[in-house]
Coordinates of C-alpha atoms in Angstrom, one line a residue:
M1 CA 155.4 -14.5 149.3
T2 CA 156.1 -18.1 149.9
Q3 CA 152.5 -19.0 149.9
T4 CA 151.9 -17.2 146.4
T5 CA 154.9 -18.8 145.0
R6 CA 153.5 -22.2 146.1
T7 CA 150.2 -21.2 144.7
S8 CA 151.7 -20.3 141.4
A9 CA 153.6 -23.4 141.2
A10 CA 150.3 -25.6 141.9
E11 CA 148.5 -23.5 139.2
R12 CA 151.4 -24.2 136.7
Q13 CA 151.2 -27.8 137.5
D14 CA 147.4 -27.9 137.3
A15 CA 147.8 -26.2 133.8
R16 CA 150.3 -28.7 132.3
A17 CA 148.2 -31.6 133.6
A18 CA 145.1 -30.2 132.0
A19 CA 146.9 -29.5 128.6
A20 CA 148.1 -33.1 128.8
A21 CA 144.8 -34.7 129.9
P22 CA 142.3 -36.0 127.0
G23 CA 139.1 -34.2 126.2
D24 CA 135.7 -34.9 128.0
D25 CA 135.3 -37.8 125.5
G26 CA 138.6 -39.5 126.6
A27 CA 140.2 -38.7 123.3
F28 CA 143.7 -37.4 123.0
T29 CA 144.7 -35.0 120.2
H30 CA 147.4 -36.1 117.7
R31 CA 149.8 -33.5 119.4
Q32 CA 149.2 -35.0 122.9
I33 CA 149.7 -38.5 121.7
L34 CA 153.1 -37.4 120.1
T35 CA 154.2 -35.8 123.3
I36 CA 153.4 -38.6 125.4
I37 CA 155.2 -41.1 122.8
A38 CA 158.3 -38.8 123.1
G39 CA 158.5 -39.2 126.7
L40 CA 158.1 -43.0 126.4
M41 CA 160.6 -43.3 123.7
V42 CA 163.4 -41.8 125.8
A43 CA 162.8 -44.3 128.6
M44 CA 162.6 -47.2 126.0
F45 CA 165.8 -46.2 124.5
L46 CA 167.2 -46.2 127.8
A47 CA 166.8 -50.0 128.2
A48 CA 167.1 -50.9 124.7
L49 CA 170.6 -49.0 124.5
D50 CA 171.7 -50.6 127.9
Q51 CA 171.2 -54.3 126.6
T52 CA 173.3 -53.8 123.4
V53 CA 175.9 -51.7 125.3
V54 CA 176.5 -54.1 128.0
A55 CA 176.6 -57.2 125.6
T56 CA 179.4 -55.5 123.7
A57 CA 181.5 -54.7 126.8
I58 CA 180.7 -57.8 128.9
R59 CA 184.1 -59.4 128.3
T60 CA 186.2 -56.4 129.1
I61 CA 184.1 -55.8 132.2
A62 CA 184.6 -59.5 133.3
D63 CA 188.4 -59.4 132.7
D64 CA 188.7 -56.2 134.8
L65 CA 186.8 -57.7 137.7
D66 CA 188.6 -61.0 137.5
G67 CA 185.3 -62.9 136.6
Y68 CA 185.6 -64.2 133.2
D69 CA 184.0 -67.5 134.2
L70 CA 181.1 -65.6 135.9
Q71 CA 180.1 -63.2 133.3
A72 CA 177.2 -65.3 132.1
W73 CA 175.5 -64.7 135.5
A74 CA 175.5 -60.9 134.9
T75 CA 173.4 -61.6 132.0
T76 CA 171.3 -64.0 133.7
A77 CA 170.5 -62.1 136.7
F78 CA 169.3 -59.2 134.7
L79 CA 167.1 -61.7 132.5
I80 CA 165.6 -63.3 135.5
T81 CA 164.3 -60.1 137.1
S82 CA 163.2 -58.3 133.9
T83 CA 161.2 -61.3 132.8
I84 CA 159.6 -62.0 136.1
S85 CA 158.8 -58.2 136.6
T86 CA 156.9 -57.8 133.3
P87 CA 153.6 -59.6 134.1
L88 CA 153.8 -57.8 137.6
Y89 CA 153.9 -54.3 136.2
G90 CA 151.0 -55.2 133.8
K91 CA 148.7 -56.4 136.6
L92 CA 149.6 -53.7 139.2
S93 CA 149.3 -51.0 136.4
D94 CA 145.8 -52.2 135.7
I95 CA 144.8 -51.7 139.4
Y96 CA 146.8 -48.6 140.3
G97 CA 147.4 -46.8 137.1
R98 CA 150.3 -46.8 134.6
R99 CA 152.1 -43.7 135.7
P100 CA 153.4 -44.5 139.0
F101 CA 154.7 -47.7 138.0
Y102 CA 156.2 -46.4 134.8
L103 CA 158.3 -43.7 136.9
F104 CA 159.1 -46.4 139.4
A105 CA 160.7 -48.6 136.5
I106 CA 162.7 -45.7 135.3
A107 CA 163.9 -44.9 138.9
V108 CA 164.9 -48.5 139.6
F109 CA 166.8 -48.8 136.5
V110 CA 168.6 -45.7 137.0
L111 CA 169.6 -46.8 140.7
G112 CA 170.6 -50.2 139.3
S113 CA 172.8 -48.4 136.7
V114 CA 174.7 -46.5 139.3
L115 CA 175.1 -49.4 141.7
C116 CA 176.5 -51.5 138.6
G117 CA 179.0 -48.7 137.8
I118 CA 180.5 -48.9 141.3
A119 CA 180.7 -52.6 141.4
S120 CA 183.9 -54.2 142.6
S121 CA 183.3 -57.9 141.5
M122 CA 181.3 -59.8 139.3
Y123 CA 179.1 -61.0 142.1
E124 CA 178.2 -57.4 143.1
L125 CA 177.6 -56.9 139.2
A126 CA 175.3 -59.8 138.8
A127 CA 173.3 -58.5 141.9
F128 CA 173.0 -54.8 140.6
R129 CA 172.1 -56.1 137.2
A130 CA 169.3 -57.8 138.7
V131 CA 168.1 -54.5 140.2
Q132 CA 168.5 -53.1 136.9
G133 CA 166.3 -55.9 135.5
I134 CA 163.4 -55.1 137.8
G135 CA 163.3 -51.5 136.2
A136 CA 163.7 -52.7 132.7
G137 CA 160.7 -55.1 132.9
G138 CA 158.4 -52.2 133.1
L139 CA 159.8 -50.1 130.4
M140 CA 158.7 -51.9 127.3
S141 CA 155.4 -53.6 128.3
L142 CA 154.1 -50.5 130.2
A143 CA 154.8 -48.3 127.2
L144 CA 152.6 -50.6 124.9
A145 CA 150.0 -50.6 127.4
I146 CA 150.2 -46.8 127.7
I147 CA 149.7 -46.5 124.0
G148 CA 146.8 -48.9 124.2
D149 CA 145.2 -46.5 126.7
I150 CA 145.6 -43.3 124.6
V151 CA 145.4 -44.7 121.0
P152 CA 142.5 -46.7 119.3
P153 CA 143.4 -50.0 118.0
R154 CA 142.8 -48.7 114.4
E155 CA 145.4 -46.1 114.8
R156 CA 147.7 -47.9 117.1
S157 CA 150.4 -49.6 115.0
R158 CA 151.0 -46.3 113.2
Y159 CA 152.3 -45.0 116.6
Q160 CA 154.1 -48.3 117.7
G161 CA 156.2 -48.1 114.8
Y162 CA 158.1 -45.2 116.5
F163 CA 159.2 -47.7 119.2
M164 CA 160.9 -49.8 116.5
A165 CA 162.8 -47.0 115.4
V166 CA 164.0 -46.7 119.1
F167 CA 165.2 -50.4 118.9
G168 CA 166.8 -50.0 115.6
T169 CA 168.7 -46.9 116.7
S170 CA 169.9 -48.5 119.8
S171 CA 170.9 -51.7 117.8
V172 CA 173.3 -49.4 115.8
L173 CA 174.3 -47.1 118.6
G174 CA 174.9 -49.8 121.4
P175 CA 177.9 -51.5 120.0
V176 CA 179.6 -48.4 119.2
I177 CA 179.2 -46.7 122.4
G178 CA 179.9 -50.1 124.1
G179 CA 183.0 -50.7 122.1
F180 CA 184.2 -47.1 122.7
F181 CA 183.9 -47.1 126.6
A182 CA 185.3 -50.5 126.8
G183 CA 188.2 -49.6 125.0
Q184 CA 189.1 -46.6 127.2
T185 CA 191.4 -47.7 130.1
S186 CA 190.5 -44.6 131.8
L187 CA 188.0 -41.8 131.5
L188 CA 187.7 -38.9 133.9
A189 CA 189.5 -41.0 136.5
L190 CA 187.2 -44.0 136.3
D191 CA 187.6 -47.3 134.2
G192 CA 186.2 -46.7 130.7
W193 CA 183.5 -49.4 131.0
R194 CA 181.9 -48.0 134.1
W195 CA 180.6 -45.1 132.0
I196 CA 178.6 -47.8 130.0
F197 CA 176.4 -47.7 133.4
F198 CA 176.8 -44.2 134.4
I199 CA 175.7 -42.9 131.0
N200 CA 172.2 -44.2 132.0
V201 CA 172.0 -41.6 134.8
P202 CA 171.4 -38.4 132.8
L203 CA 169.4 -40.4 130.2
G204 CA 167.3 -41.8 133.0
I205 CA 166.9 -38.2 134.5
V206 CA 165.6 -36.9 131.2
A207 CA 163.3 -39.8 130.6
F208 CA 161.9 -39.4 134.3
A209 CA 161.3 -35.6 133.7
A210 CA 159.6 -36.1 130.4
V211 CA 157.3 -38.7 131.7
F212 CA 156.5 -37.0 134.7
R213 CA 155.5 -33.9 132.9
V214 CA 153.6 -35.2 130.0
L215 CA 152.0 -38.4 131.2
H216 CA 148.6 -37.7 132.9
L217 CA 146.2 -40.5 132.5
P218 CA 142.7 -40.7 134.2
H219 CA 142.4 -43.7 136.2
E220 CA 140.2 -45.1 139.0
R221 CA 141.9 -47.1 141.6
R222 CA 140.1 -50.3 142.1
D223 CA 139.5 -52.3 145.2
H224 CA 141.6 -55.5 144.4
R225 CA 143.3 -58.3 145.8
I226 CA 146.9 -58.7 145.0
D227 CA 147.8 -62.1 143.7
W228 CA 151.1 -62.4 146.0
P229 CA 150.8 -66.4 145.9
G230 CA 150.7 -66.4 142.2
A231 CA 153.7 -63.9 142.1
L232 CA 155.7 -66.2 144.3
A233 CA 154.8 -69.4 142.2
L234 CA 155.6 -67.6 139.1
I235 CA 159.1 -67.0 140.3
T236 CA 159.5 -70.4 141.6
F237 CA 158.5 -71.5 138.2
I238 CA 160.6 -69.1 136.0
V239 CA 163.9 -68.9 137.8
P240 CA 165.1 -72.3 137.7
L241 CA 164.1 -72.6 134.0
L242 CA 165.8 -69.3 133.0
I243 CA 168.9 -70.4 135.0
V244 CA 169.0 -73.8 133.3
A245 CA 168.5 -72.2 130.0
E246 CA 171.6 -70.0 130.6
Q247 CA 173.7 -72.4 132.2
G248 CA 172.6 -75.9 130.9
R249 CA 175.1 -75.9 128.1
I250 CA 178.0 -75.6 130.7
W251 CA 176.5 -78.0 133.4
G252 CA 175.0 -80.3 131.0
W253 CA 171.2 -80.7 130.1
T254 CA 171.0 -83.9 132.0
S255 CA 173.2 -83.0 134.9
T256 CA 172.2 -83.1 138.6
R257 CA 171.8 -79.4 139.0
A258 CA 169.9 -79.2 135.6
L259 CA 167.6 -82.0 136.9
V260 CA 166.9 -80.2 140.2
C261 CA 166.0 -77.0 138.1
Y262 CA 163.4 -79.0 136.0
A263 CA 162.0 -80.5 139.2
V264 CA 161.6 -77.0 141.1
G265 CA 160.1 -75.4 138.0
A266 CA 157.7 -78.1 137.6
V267 CA 156.7 -77.6 141.1
G268 CA 156.2 -74.0 140.6
L269 CA 154.2 -74.4 137.5
V270 CA 151.6 -76.5 139.3
L271 CA 151.5 -74.0 142.1
F272 CA 151.2 -71.1 139.7
L273 CA 148.1 -72.8 138.1
L274 CA 146.5 -73.5 141.3
A275 CA 147.0 -69.9 142.7
E276 CA 145.8 -68.4 139.3
R277 CA 142.6 -70.7 139.4
A278 CA 142.1 -69.7 143.1
Y279 CA 142.2 -65.9 142.4
G280 CA 140.1 -66.1 139.1
R281 CA 139.7 -62.6 137.8
E282 CA 142.0 -61.2 140.3
A283 CA 144.8 -63.5 139.3
L284 CA 148.2 -62.1 138.2
L285 CA 147.6 -63.9 134.8
P286 CA 143.8 -64.8 134.6
L287 CA 143.6 -68.2 133.2
R288 CA 140.3 -67.4 131.7
L289 CA 142.3 -65.1 129.2
F290 CA 143.6 -68.3 127.6
G291 CA 139.9 -68.9 126.6
N292 CA 140.3 -66.1 124.3
R293 CA 141.2 -67.1 120.9
S294 CA 143.1 -63.9 120.0
F295 CA 145.0 -63.9 123.2
S296 CA 146.1 -67.8 123.2
I297 CA 147.1 -67.6 119.4
A298 CA 149.0 -64.5 119.9
T299 CA 151.0 -65.6 122.9
A300 CA 151.7 -69.0 121.4
G301 CA 153.0 -67.2 118.3
S302 CA 155.0 -64.8 120.3
V303 CA 156.9 -67.8 122.0
V304 CA 157.8 -69.4 118.5
V305 CA 158.5 -66.2 116.6
G306 CA 160.7 -65.0 119.7
A307 CA 162.8 -68.1 119.5
A308 CA 163.2 -67.8 115.7
M309 CA 163.9 -63.9 116.0
F310 CA 166.9 -64.4 118.2
G311 CA 168.1 -67.2 115.8
G312 CA 169.1 -64.2 113.4
L313 CA 169.7 -61.4 116.0
L314 CA 172.3 -63.7 117.9
L315 CA 174.0 -65.8 115.2
L316 CA 174.6 -63.2 112.6
P317 CA 176.8 -61.1 115.0
Q318 CA 178.6 -64.1 116.0
Y319 CA 179.3 -65.2 112.6
L320 CA 180.5 -61.7 111.5
Q321 CA 182.9 -61.5 114.6
I322 CA 184.4 -65.1 114.2
V323 CA 184.5 -65.7 110.6
H324 CA 185.0 -62.1 109.2
G325 CA 187.0 -60.9 112.2
S326 CA 184.8 -58.0 112.8
S327 CA 185.0 -56.3 116.5
A328 CA 181.7 -55.9 118.3
T329 CA 181.7 -52.4 117.1
V330 CA 182.1 -53.1 113.6
A331 CA 179.8 -55.9 113.7
G332 CA 177.1 -53.7 115.0
L333 CA 177.5 -51.3 112.1
Q334 CA 177.4 -54.3 109.7
M335 CA 173.9 -55.2 111.2
I336 CA 172.6 -51.8 109.8
P337 CA 170.8 -53.6 106.7
L338 CA 168.8 -56.0 109.2
V339 CA 167.8 -52.8 111.5
L340 CA 166.7 -51.0 108.5
G341 CA 164.5 -53.8 107.3
I342 CA 163.1 -53.8 110.8
M343 CA 162.2 -50.1 110.8
I344 CA 160.6 -50.6 107.2
G345 CA 158.6 -53.6 108.0
A346 CA 157.3 -51.9 111.3
M347 CA 156.4 -48.4 109.7
S348 CA 155.0 -50.0 106.7
S349 CA 152.9 -52.6 108.5
G350 CA 151.7 -49.8 110.9
V351 CA 150.4 -47.5 108.1
A352 CA 148.8 -50.4 106.3
I353 CA 147.1 -51.7 109.4
S354 CA 145.9 -48.1 110.1
K355 CA 144.3 -47.8 106.8
T356 CA 142.9 -51.1 106.2
G357 CA 142.2 -52.4 109.5
K358 CA 143.6 -55.8 108.6
Y359 CA 146.6 -57.1 110.9
K360 CA 146.5 -60.8 110.5
V361 CA 148.3 -60.8 107.1
F362 CA 151.4 -59.2 108.5
P363 CA 152.5 -61.9 111.0
L364 CA 151.9 -64.5 108.3
A365 CA 154.0 -62.4 105.8
G366 CA 156.6 -61.8 108.3
T367 CA 157.2 -65.5 109.2
V368 CA 157.4 -66.4 105.5
L369 CA 159.9 -63.8 105.2
M370 CA 161.8 -64.7 108.2
A371 CA 162.0 -68.4 107.3
A372 CA 162.8 -67.6 103.8
A373 CA 165.7 -65.4 104.7
L374 CA 167.3 -67.9 107.3
V375 CA 166.9 -70.8 104.8
S376 CA 168.7 -68.6 102.4
L377 CA 171.5 -67.6 104.9
S378 CA 172.0 -71.3 105.6
F379 CA 173.0 -72.0 102.0
V380 CA 174.9 -68.6 101.5
V381 CA 177.0 -68.3 104.6
G382 CA 180.5 -69.7 104.2
A383 CA 183.9 -69.1 105.3
E384 CA 184.7 -66.6 102.5
T385 CA 181.2 -65.2 101.9
S386 CA 181.1 -61.4 101.3
I387 CA 179.3 -59.1 103.6
W388 CA 177.6 -57.5 100.7
T389 CA 176.2 -61.1 99.7
L390 CA 174.3 -61.1 103.1
V391 CA 172.8 -57.6 102.8
P392 CA 169.7 -58.6 100.8
F393 CA 168.7 -61.5 103.2
M394 CA 169.4 -59.3 106.3
I395 CA 167.0 -56.7 104.9
M396 CA 164.4 -59.6 104.3
L397 CA 165.0 -61.0 107.8
G398 CA 164.6 -57.4 109.3
I399 CA 161.4 -56.7 107.2
G400 CA 159.8 -60.0 108.6
L401 CA 160.8 -59.1 112.1
G402 CA 159.3 -55.6 111.6
F403 CA 156.1 -57.4 110.5
N404 CA 155.8 -59.4 113.7
F405 CA 156.5 -57.1 116.3
Q406 CA 153.1 -55.2 116.4
P407 CA 150.3 -57.4 115.3
A408 CA 150.5 -59.8 118.2
V409 CA 150.3 -57.0 120.8
L410 CA 147.6 -55.2 118.8
A411 CA 145.4 -58.4 118.4
V412 CA 145.5 -58.9 122.2
Q413 CA 144.8 -55.5 123.0
N414 CA 141.9 -55.5 120.7
A415 CA 140.4 -58.7 122.1
V416 CA 140.6 -58.1 125.8
P417 CA 138.6 -55.9 128.2
P418 CA 140.0 -52.5 128.7
S419 CA 140.4 -53.0 132.3
E420 CA 142.7 -55.8 131.5
M421 CA 145.0 -54.0 129.0
G422 CA 148.2 -54.0 131.1
V423 CA 148.1 -57.7 131.9
A424 CA 147.3 -58.7 128.4
T425 CA 150.0 -56.5 126.9
S426 CA 152.7 -57.6 129.3
S427 CA 151.7 -61.3 128.9
V428 CA 152.6 -61.0 125.2
T429 CA 156.0 -59.6 126.1
F430 CA 156.6 -62.1 128.7
F431 CA 155.9 -65.0 126.4
R432 CA 158.2 -63.5 123.8
Q433 CA 160.9 -63.1 126.1
M434 CA 160.5 -66.6 127.3
G435 CA 160.5 -67.9 123.6
A436 CA 163.8 -65.8 123.0
T437 CA 165.5 -67.3 126.1
V438 CA 164.6 -70.9 125.3
G439 CA 165.4 -70.3 121.6
T440 CA 168.8 -68.8 122.5
A441 CA 169.7 -71.7 124.7
A442 CA 168.6 -74.2 122.2
F443 CA 170.6 -72.5 119.3
L444 CA 173.7 -72.1 121.4
S445 CA 173.6 -75.5 122.5
V446 CA 173.3 -76.9 118.9
L447 CA 176.0 -74.5 117.7
F448 CA 178.6 -75.5 120.3
S449 CA 177.8 -79.2 120.0
R450 CA 178.2 -79.3 116.3
L451 CA 181.2 -76.9 116.4
P452 CA 184.0 -79.3 117.3
V453 CA 182.7 -81.9 114.8
E454 CA 182.5 -79.5 112.0
I455 CA 186.0 -78.0 112.6
E456 CA 187.5 -81.4 113.1
S457 CA 186.0 -82.4 109.5
A458 CA 187.3 -79.1 108.0
L459 CA 190.8 -79.6 109.5
T460 CA 190.7 -83.2 108.1
S461 CA 189.8 -82.1 104.7
A462 CA 192.2 -79.1 104.9
A463 CA 195.2 -81.4 106.0
A464 CA 194.4 -83.6 102.9
S465 CA 194.9 -80.9 100.6
D466 CA 197.4 -78.8 102.2
P467 CA 200.5 -80.3 103.8
R468 CA 201.2 -77.2 106.0
V469 CA 197.9 -78.0 107.9
G470 CA 198.8 -81.6 108.4
Q471 CA 202.2 -80.5 109.7
A472 CA 200.5 -78.0 112.1
L473 CA 198.2 -80.7 113.6
Q474 CA 201.1 -83.3 113.8
S475 CA 203.3 -80.7 115.7
G476 CA 200.6 -79.8 118.2
Q477 CA 200.3 -76.1 117.0
L478 CA 196.6 -76.8 116.4
Q479 CA 194.5 -78.8 118.6
G480 CA 191.7 -79.4 116.1
G481 CA 188.1 -79.6 117.2
S482 CA 188.9 -81.1 120.4
G483 CA 190.6 -78.0 121.7
D484 CA 188.9 -75.2 123.9
L485 CA 186.7 -73.2 121.8
S486 CA 185.3 -71.1 124.7
D487 CA 187.6 -68.2 123.5
T488 CA 187.7 -67.9 119.6
S489 CA 189.8 -64.9 119.6
F490 CA 192.9 -67.2 118.7
I491 CA 191.3 -67.7 115.2
Q492 CA 192.1 -64.1 114.1
G493 CA 195.9 -64.5 115.1
L494 CA 196.3 -67.7 113.0
P495 CA 197.7 -67.6 109.4
S496 CA 195.2 -67.5 106.9
F497 CA 195.7 -71.1 105.7
L498 CA 195.1 -72.4 109.3
A499 CA 192.2 -70.2 110.2
L500 CA 190.3 -71.0 107.2
P501 CA 189.3 -74.6 108.5
F502 CA 188.1 -73.1 111.8
K503 CA 186.1 -70.5 109.9
T504 CA 184.8 -73.3 107.6
G505 CA 183.8 -75.3 110.5
F506 CA 182.0 -72.4 112.4
A507 CA 180.0 -71.5 109.2
N508 CA 179.0 -75.2 108.6
A509 CA 177.8 -75.3 112.0
I510 CA 175.8 -72.0 112.0
D511 CA 174.3 -73.2 108.8
L512 CA 172.3 -75.9 110.7
V513 CA 171.3 -73.4 113.4
F514 CA 169.8 -71.1 110.8
L515 CA 167.9 -73.9 109.4
I516 CA 166.3 -74.9 112.9
A517 CA 165.6 -71.1 113.3
A518 CA 163.8 -71.3 109.9
C519 CA 161.8 -74.3 111.1
A520 CA 160.6 -72.2 114.2
A521 CA 159.5 -69.3 112.0
A522 CA 157.6 -71.9 110.0
I523 CA 155.9 -73.1 113.1
G524 CA 155.1 -69.6 113.9
F525 CA 153.3 -69.2 110.5
L526 CA 151.2 -72.2 111.2
V527 CA 150.2 -70.7 114.7
F528 CA 149.3 -67.4 113.3
L529 CA 147.1 -68.9 110.6
F530 CA 144.6 -69.5 113.5
L531 CA 144.7 -65.8 114.7
P532 CA 141.2 -64.4 114.2
Q533 CA 141.1 -61.1 112.1
L534 CA 138.7 -59.0 114.0
A535 CA 137.4 -55.5 113.3
L536 CA 139.7 -52.9 115.2
S537 CA 138.0 -50.7 117.6
N538 CA 137.9 -47.0 117.2
K539 CA 138.0 -46.3 120.9
S540 CA 141.2 -46.0 123.0
G541 CA 141.3 -47.8 126.3
I542 CA 140.5 -45.0 128.3
Q543 CA 137.3 -44.2 126.0
A544 CA 136.3 -47.8 126.3
R545 CA 136.5 -47.7 130.1
Q546 CA 134.4 -44.6 130.3
A547 CA 131.9 -46.0 127.9
A548 CA 131.8 -49.2 130.1
A549 CA 131.2 -47.2 133.2
Q550 CA 128.2 -45.2 131.5
T551 CA 126.6 -48.4 130.1
A552 CA 126.8 -50.0 133.5
G553 CA 125.1 -47.0 135.0
E554 CA 127.7 -46.2 137.6
P555 CA 127.5 -42.9 139.7
E556 CA 131.2 -42.2 138.7
A557 CA 130.3 -42.2 135.2
D558 CA 129.0 -38.8 135.1
A559 CA 132.2 -37.3 136.3
A560 CA 134.4 -39.4 133.9
G561 CA 134.9 -36.3 131.5
E562 CA 135.6 -34.1 134.4
Q563 CA 138.1 -36.5 135.9
A564 CA 139.9 -36.8 132.7
A565 CA 140.2 -33.0 132.3
Q566 CA 141.5 -32.5 135.9
A567 CA 144.0 -35.5 135.6
A568 CA 147.3 -34.3 137.2
G569 CA 150.6 -35.7 138.5
A570 CA 150.6 -34.9 142.1
A571 CA 146.8 -34.6 142.4
A572 CA 147.2 -38.4 141.4
P573 CA 144.2 -39.8 139.4
T574 CA 145.3 -43.0 141.0
S575 CA 144.3 -41.8 144.5
T576 CA 140.5 -41.4 143.8
S577 CA 138.1 -43.3 145.9
P578 CA 137.5 -46.8 144.6
P579 CA 134.1 -47.6 143.2
A580 CA 131.8 -49.8 145.0
G581 CA 131.5 -53.4 144.2
R582 CA 134.1 -55.9 143.0
P583 CA 136.4 -55.0 140.3
G584 CA 135.2 -56.0 136.8
D585 CA 131.6 -55.8 137.7
A586 CA 130.9 -53.0 135.4
V587 CA 132.2 -54.9 132.5
A588 CA 130.6 -58.0 133.6
D589 CA 127.3 -56.5 134.1
G590 CA 127.0 -54.3 131.2
G591 CA 129.1 -56.2 128.6
A592 CA 128.8 -59.0 126.5
P593 CA 129.3 -62.8 127.4
E594 CA 132.9 -63.8 127.4
G595 CA 134.7 -66.5 125.5
E596 CA 135.2 -67.2 122.0
D597 CA 131.6 -68.2 121.3
A598 CA 130.6 -64.8 122.0
A599 CA 133.4 -63.3 120.1
H600 CA 132.2 -65.5 117.1
R601 CA 128.8 -64.1 117.5
R602 CA 130.0 -60.6 117.6
Q603 CA 132.1 -61.2 114.5
Q604 CA 129.0 -62.3 112.5
A605 CA 127.2 -59.3 113.7
G606 CA 130.2 -57.1 112.7
R607 CA 130.0 -58.3 109.0
H608 CA 126.9 -56.1 108.6
E609 CA 128.7 -52.9 109.5
A610 CA 129.9 -50.7 106.9
G611 CA 133.5 -49.6 107.5
G612 CA 134.3 -52.2 110.1
H613 CA 134.1 -49.5 113.0
V614 CA 132.6 -52.2 115.4
P615 CA 135.3 -54.0 117.4
T616 CA 133.8 -57.4 116.7
G617 CA 135.3 -60.5 118.4
L618 CA 136.5 -58.7 121.6
A619 CA 136.3 -60.9 124.6
S620 CA 134.5 -59.2 127.5
V621 CA 134.1 -55.9 125.9
P622 CA 131.9 -53.0 127.2
A623 CA 128.5 -53.4 125.7
D624 CA 128.5 -50.0 124.2
H625 CA 131.3 -51.4 121.8
L626 CA 128.6 -53.7 120.4
G627 CA 125.7 -51.5 120.7
D628 CA 123.5 -49.5 118.4
G629 CA 124.8 -46.1 119.3
A630 CA 122.6 -45.7 122.2
G631 CA 124.6 -48.1 124.3
R632 CA 122.1 -51.0 123.8
P633 CA 124.0 -54.3 123.5
R634 CA 123.1 -56.5 120.5
D635 CA 122.1 -60.0 120.9

């Protein structure tokens, strides 16, 4: 009976895997794609919701743990580990498969959430947030890489739009949930804020079960060296820079500690470049990818747009809370127009790209909309500006952001070999995160350096026109711009005539930051002008890898369809024997020459194709992508 039950369970598992596996040609049905995306969306919602929830409640958490002055480290620790782990997930998943690493990321994130929920000090919370970050680093980048595996580039943007809906929903729900739990003194015999982390446990279990059940991708494990020196050098390079980005405003950008971080980071960068050069194709971030114009332009644009993006996403809630006196929960709800704009931009651009195959126009249009919205906000925002006045500009900014989320990833995935889909996708995410981090540090530095000056100026003007303000300054009731502005909550407790100069000073300071963010968006426009517009392939990553194996004449190619049909969870497709030869030989031997010159030749050849189905301009793509239908490469 036991043996029969075990056999039946194995048969059911095989049946589920067979139903989730692609056809013999490597193609997935629309229903299969939606099923996989549903599982990925649950996992991504987990990470996106956590960031907004924690940001809302961090002050309450810090006060309860008696670590107000240490709260920044909880954010910094998460940022460091999530940023560093992103390219590691991409590279390792290219070698060993996406499924095990995505499940690992979910499990580690849930474990970190449990640990954060039982933290007894800010030091423990920072350490446990670092654990959470290790898991979070894979949830976004691997989801995008998985979509690249199962959906052809021509159709990919339409499906990636669903992910933007996840982020939009989490942006609205996060502050509401965070405000609710943070406002509870006790809930089921636990501090209310601890449920911010414990709520991730049931969500994580659902995400893990969904991905475990529906994600069965064919994959051949490759014999490959792991670039551990590159990983260690990357840590040495990134960690001090992220630390100084978060703490530099407090330490001073030219303080001894900041200078030490700069020096260590510079040494780490040199070591990283040397390691990547030594490992060549097996590097954590192969330097030859930067010779691909689509990759280099998309990553550079992601850095700049990432900085401009956080200029709006960070400063608007600050303005709403300080000037309008909104709570974090209410400010989150007031950001709904921006979220709607993001969803409209992402969804509409995805549909348009799917129909036309043109993606370059959207980052260009998006950066223009972002710059226009930020410039407009710099002129409109004031101490007494109505919320409704901001709504059109918030929608415009959101649409611009929505236009920029997908095309950079799509352009890179379309322009690299399918065997490097993971590392290329994670690189775009990595550089966008770095841009956002640097941008946030720069914007906050400008804001808090200008704030005392603007408040002092506003108080002087107010004192000249209102004797009550002058009397308050002379009596010491107000300290002016030289006072401690690390906690701005006192502004809401002042009489309106005394609060107005502070709100005016903050509005004037934030105007300047909006203009700087607009300049960053304008630079992004100039960068994306050089992004090549290549024809989008009609083959998914899995189909392209199978075609590459057939073109190269590998013995395993005959069994590619059978392997896809038999892909199963426990019978791990990642455990198949590695093919003979060095990784990438199949592509190198059967593919086209690499580099932008080859991409240009293929672009010229692609102009003669009706309908644009040939993925021209791909760097080092399989030869059958460029062939005549019989797998013969074109010259």
